Amino acid sequence: MVSTFSSDNNHYLRPLDDNYIISATQSTGTKGYTLAGWQQRYGLDLSSKKSPASISPYVINSYLSSNKYSNGDFITSISGASCWNDIGSCHLSWDTTQLDGGALKVSFNSQIPTADSLLTVPVGTVSPGKEYILKYDFIADSNNGSSIMIYLRKRGSPYTILTPKYYKLISTSRAGNEILFSPSTIETDTAVVFEISKGDSTNNAMWFDNIQLYEADVTKTNPDDYIFFDYNPTFQDKAITLDGSYMDLDGNPVSGSVTIKPYESIILIKD
Ligand SMILES: [Ca+2]
């Protein structure tokens, strides 16, 4: 597939979540990539661009609970955390060499499992109609551009998945990560799952610390308030007047009146 794929000079416009640009399926499983990770791993799309601006997908107004994983700072132990893969090569330990005075270390041997590795921590009850903020700090000792998938699911059988899967880069520099979850159903015994691709579950180590899940009052962003899209399905130029200051996909400022040529379209981001 790679030998016939020559696409380049694309714009990957996901200003509300730049962490998941491309899904790549290979012999070691399906992985989500940022554009930079995709470029690093496959050397493709080297002239392509991501969004010239980021838009915060939500605003946290207040927290409505205590940390639903009370051992998330791993001060003296890794109590509650567990990890599974089909060959038993996902090893957890309490470690003080990275992050903040006691962290959860996940390490693997040289065997490659045939299923992804699932790191889980218990967080109790979640309910639909409520919003939850996950925060955690992360570092890894190696990085090939790929990401971890993170989501909520029922802790025991049938392991019902309660949210979409969100992607966060496997980074070798310390990263503070944050995700908003809006679960689809009520579940009284929920786990946060950090799913590590089987291709990343070999010969490496990762550290997690300060894992926190809070119920929160949040205001979600309406993308239509920040992204302008219009098109011209006619043979004549179409003149439009913008209602504020925008930028084009290269980050150049655009305001006032704009002309869309016949059978062309325009995408702008609020400046
Ligand atoms: Ca700690």
XYZ file of C-alpha atoms and ligand atoms in Angstrom:
272
model
C 0.000 0.000 0.000
C 2.767 2.400 0.915
C 4.423 2.019 -2.520
C 1.288 3.203 -4.347
C 0.397 5.975 -1.898
C 1.832 9.303 -3.017
C -0.595 11.795 -1.526
C 1.011 14.988 -0.261
C 0.285 18.699 0.132
C -2.903 17.972 2.067
C -4.487 20.084 4.777
C -5.596 18.022 7.783
C -7.925 20.418 9.524
C -8.903 19.180 12.996
C -8.459 22.306 15.115
C -10.472 20.883 18.051
C -8.402 17.674 18.304
C -5.116 17.445 16.429
C -4.192 14.173 18.155
C -5.954 11.917 15.677
C -5.254 12.722 12.026
C -4.665 9.365 10.347
C -5.549 5.754 11.144
C -3.011 3.295 9.727
C -3.578 -0.469 9.615
C -0.520 -2.676 9.426
C 0.572 -6.153 10.523
C 1.107 -4.911 14.082
C -2.417 -3.513 14.363
C -4.322 -0.320 13.695
C -2.854 2.863 15.120
C -3.872 6.492 15.199
C -1.285 9.092 14.279
C -0.824 12.806 14.577
C 0.378 14.357 11.317
C 3.882 14.694 12.811
C 3.776 11.066 13.979
C 2.566 9.895 10.559
C 5.371 11.844 8.865
C 7.927 10.431 11.321
C 6.772 6.821 11.002
C 6.143 6.579 7.240
C 7.872 9.567 5.630
C 4.644 10.479 3.828
C 2.715 13.756 3.598
C 5.920 15.651 4.300
C 4.547 18.860 2.743
C 1.065 18.483 4.238
C -0.103 20.812 6.967
C -2.232 20.554 10.067
C -4.600 23.243 11.262
C -2.873 26.643 11.577
C -4.675 27.212 14.904
C -6.015 25.165 17.811
C -9.497 25.622 19.227
C -10.154 24.494 22.795
C -12.925 21.837 22.516
C -14.412 22.800 25.905
C -14.053 25.061 28.930
C -14.047 23.609 32.464
C -16.319 25.705 34.683
C -15.903 23.669 37.887
C -15.156 20.203 39.225
C -18.111 18.378 40.796
C -16.380 15.401 42.464
C -13.153 14.314 44.093
C -10.657 12.244 42.093
C -12.497 9.042 41.172
C -9.178 7.128 41.123
C -7.869 8.037 44.577
C -4.465 6.342 44.131
C -3.692 8.271 40.941
C -0.627 9.984 42.411
C 1.040 6.606 43.157
C 2.783 7.977 46.254
C 3.450 4.579 47.829
C 1.929 1.933 45.536
C 0.206 1.188 42.228
C -2.892 -0.195 43.961
C -5.871 -0.522 41.614
C -3.960 -0.494 38.336
C -3.773 -3.615 36.199
C -2.574 -4.490 32.717
C -3.488 -7.310 30.360
C -2.336 -8.695 27.064
C -2.694 -12.182 25.621
C 0.869 -13.328 26.361
C 1.159 -11.798 29.837
C 4.032 -9.520 28.848
C 2.554 -6.269 30.185
C 4.376 -5.679 33.482
C 3.397 -3.016 36.041
C 5.653 -1.711 38.790
C 5.951 1.196 41.224
C 8.881 3.345 40.164
C 10.482 6.582 41.327
C 12.823 7.263 38.397
C 10.323 9.309 36.336
C 7.599 11.918 36.935
C 6.569 12.892 40.479
C 7.913 10.837 43.385
C 6.366 7.472 42.658
C 4.747 6.617 39.343
C 3.139 3.699 37.544
C 5.680 2.065 35.225
C 4.446 -0.102 32.342
C 7.104 -2.243 30.687
C 7.264 -4.994 28.096
C 9.724 -7.718 27.101
C 10.818 -8.529 23.546
C 7.803 -10.697 22.706
C 5.100 -9.086 20.554
C 1.573 -9.906 21.766
C -1.162 -10.736 19.240
C -3.602 -8.370 20.971
C -3.207 -4.802 22.180
C -2.213 -4.263 25.829
C -4.871 -2.807 28.126
C -3.819 -0.771 31.163
C -6.840 -0.064 33.390
C -7.590 1.871 36.567
C -10.967 1.707 38.375
C -13.091 4.862 38.611
C -16.473 3.662 39.922
C -19.765 4.979 38.577
C -20.218 7.146 35.502
C -23.552 8.360 34.122
C -24.849 9.643 30.794
C -25.619 13.349 30.741
C -22.610 13.999 32.984
C -19.175 15.093 31.820
C -15.849 13.739 33.090
C -12.355 15.168 32.784
C -9.374 12.794 32.720
C -5.933 14.202 33.440
C -2.638 12.340 33.602
C 1.086 12.897 33.176
C 3.044 10.648 30.849
C 6.522 9.890 29.544
C 7.982 6.997 27.528
C 11.520 5.824 26.852
C 10.959 5.455 23.098
C 8.636 6.813 20.452
C 7.939 5.797 16.852
C 5.251 8.377 16.237
C 2.257 6.375 17.403
C -0.345 7.014 20.083
C -2.205 5.369 22.960
C -5.998 5.019 22.736
C -7.885 6.107 25.863
C -11.539 5.482 26.737
C -14.004 4.412 29.452
C -15.433 0.928 29.563
C -17.138 -1.516 31.934
C -14.387 -3.061 34.084
C -15.751 -6.618 33.934
C -17.453 -8.761 31.290
C -18.882 -7.844 28.775
C -16.410 -4.901 28.869
C -18.899 -2.517 27.263
C -17.143 0.523 25.782
C -18.802 3.724 27.056
C -17.072 6.503 25.108
C -15.222 7.143 21.847
C -11.512 6.340 21.844
C -9.218 9.348 22.127
C -5.602 9.393 20.997
C -2.590 10.761 22.845
C 0.974 10.678 21.544
C 3.555 8.302 23.044
C 6.036 11.045 23.856
C 9.583 10.830 25.184
C 9.272 14.229 26.848
C 6.930 14.733 29.779
C 3.365 15.440 28.643
C 0.350 16.538 30.678
C -2.742 15.132 28.953
C -6.432 15.952 29.355
C -9.539 14.353 27.821
C -13.268 15.067 28.124
C -15.474 11.966 28.366
C -19.250 11.999 27.889
C -20.348 8.395 28.627
C -23.254 6.934 26.677
C -24.736 4.734 29.423
C -24.645 4.369 33.205
C -22.019 1.998 34.565
C -21.287 1.363 38.251
C -17.926 -0.368 37.815
C -16.009 1.637 35.222
C -12.365 1.567 34.163
C -10.270 4.130 32.360
C -8.501 2.113 29.645
C -5.137 3.062 28.179
C -4.872 0.804 25.114
C -1.307 0.313 23.890
C -1.051 -1.093 20.358
C 0.540 -4.541 20.163
C 3.213 -2.991 17.938
C 4.110 -0.629 20.797
C 3.893 -3.413 23.430
C 7.479 -4.608 23.090
C 10.924 -3.634 24.363
C 9.900 -0.342 25.900
C 8.645 1.349 29.043
C 6.088 4.055 29.811
C 5.282 5.938 32.998
C 1.938 7.356 34.159
C 1.388 9.651 37.158
C -1.237 12.023 38.595
C -4.110 10.100 36.984
C -7.293 11.996 37.857
C -10.891 11.595 36.755
C -13.407 14.218 37.904
C -17.020 14.823 37.155
C -17.028 18.380 35.845
C -19.272 21.181 34.687
C -18.024 22.025 31.207
C -19.130 24.168 28.308
C -18.497 22.437 24.994
C -17.342 24.444 22.005
C -19.643 24.676 19.001
C -17.281 24.256 15.996
C -19.645 26.340 13.844
C -18.727 29.356 15.988
C -15.074 29.034 14.918
C -14.978 27.388 11.492
C -16.414 29.089 8.409
C -17.269 26.982 5.362
C -18.945 28.072 2.150
C -18.980 26.956 -1.493
C -20.025 28.190 -4.895
C -22.041 25.754 -7.078
C -22.561 28.320 -9.884
C -20.731 29.634 -12.948
C -20.440 33.140 -11.470
C -18.118 34.449 -8.757
C -19.772 34.462 -5.343
C -19.042 37.419 -3.042
C -19.422 36.954 0.701
C -18.899 39.348 3.586
C -17.258 37.885 6.690
C -18.590 38.778 10.121
C -15.185 39.008 11.780
C -11.478 38.204 11.538
C -10.451 34.804 10.212
C -7.347 33.008 8.969
C -6.969 30.782 5.926
C -5.486 27.264 6.051
C -1.954 28.685 5.854
C -2.611 31.032 8.757
C -2.910 34.220 6.679
C -5.408 36.785 8.027
C -8.697 37.127 6.118
C -11.494 39.616 6.803
C -14.000 41.835 5.016
C -15.269 40.539 1.675
C -14.082 37.359 -0.037
C -14.783 35.995 -3.504
C -15.358 32.293 -4.079
C -14.699 31.322 -7.689
C -17.121 29.024 -9.559
C -17.166 25.486 -8.197
C -14.673 26.289 -5.476
C -15.088 26.370 -1.704
C -13.529 28.138 1.245
C -12.672 27.087 4.788
C -11.579 29.690 7.329
C -10.813 29.585 11.065
C -11.768 32.394 13.421
C -8.734 34.421 14.409
Ca 3.457 10.471 41.890
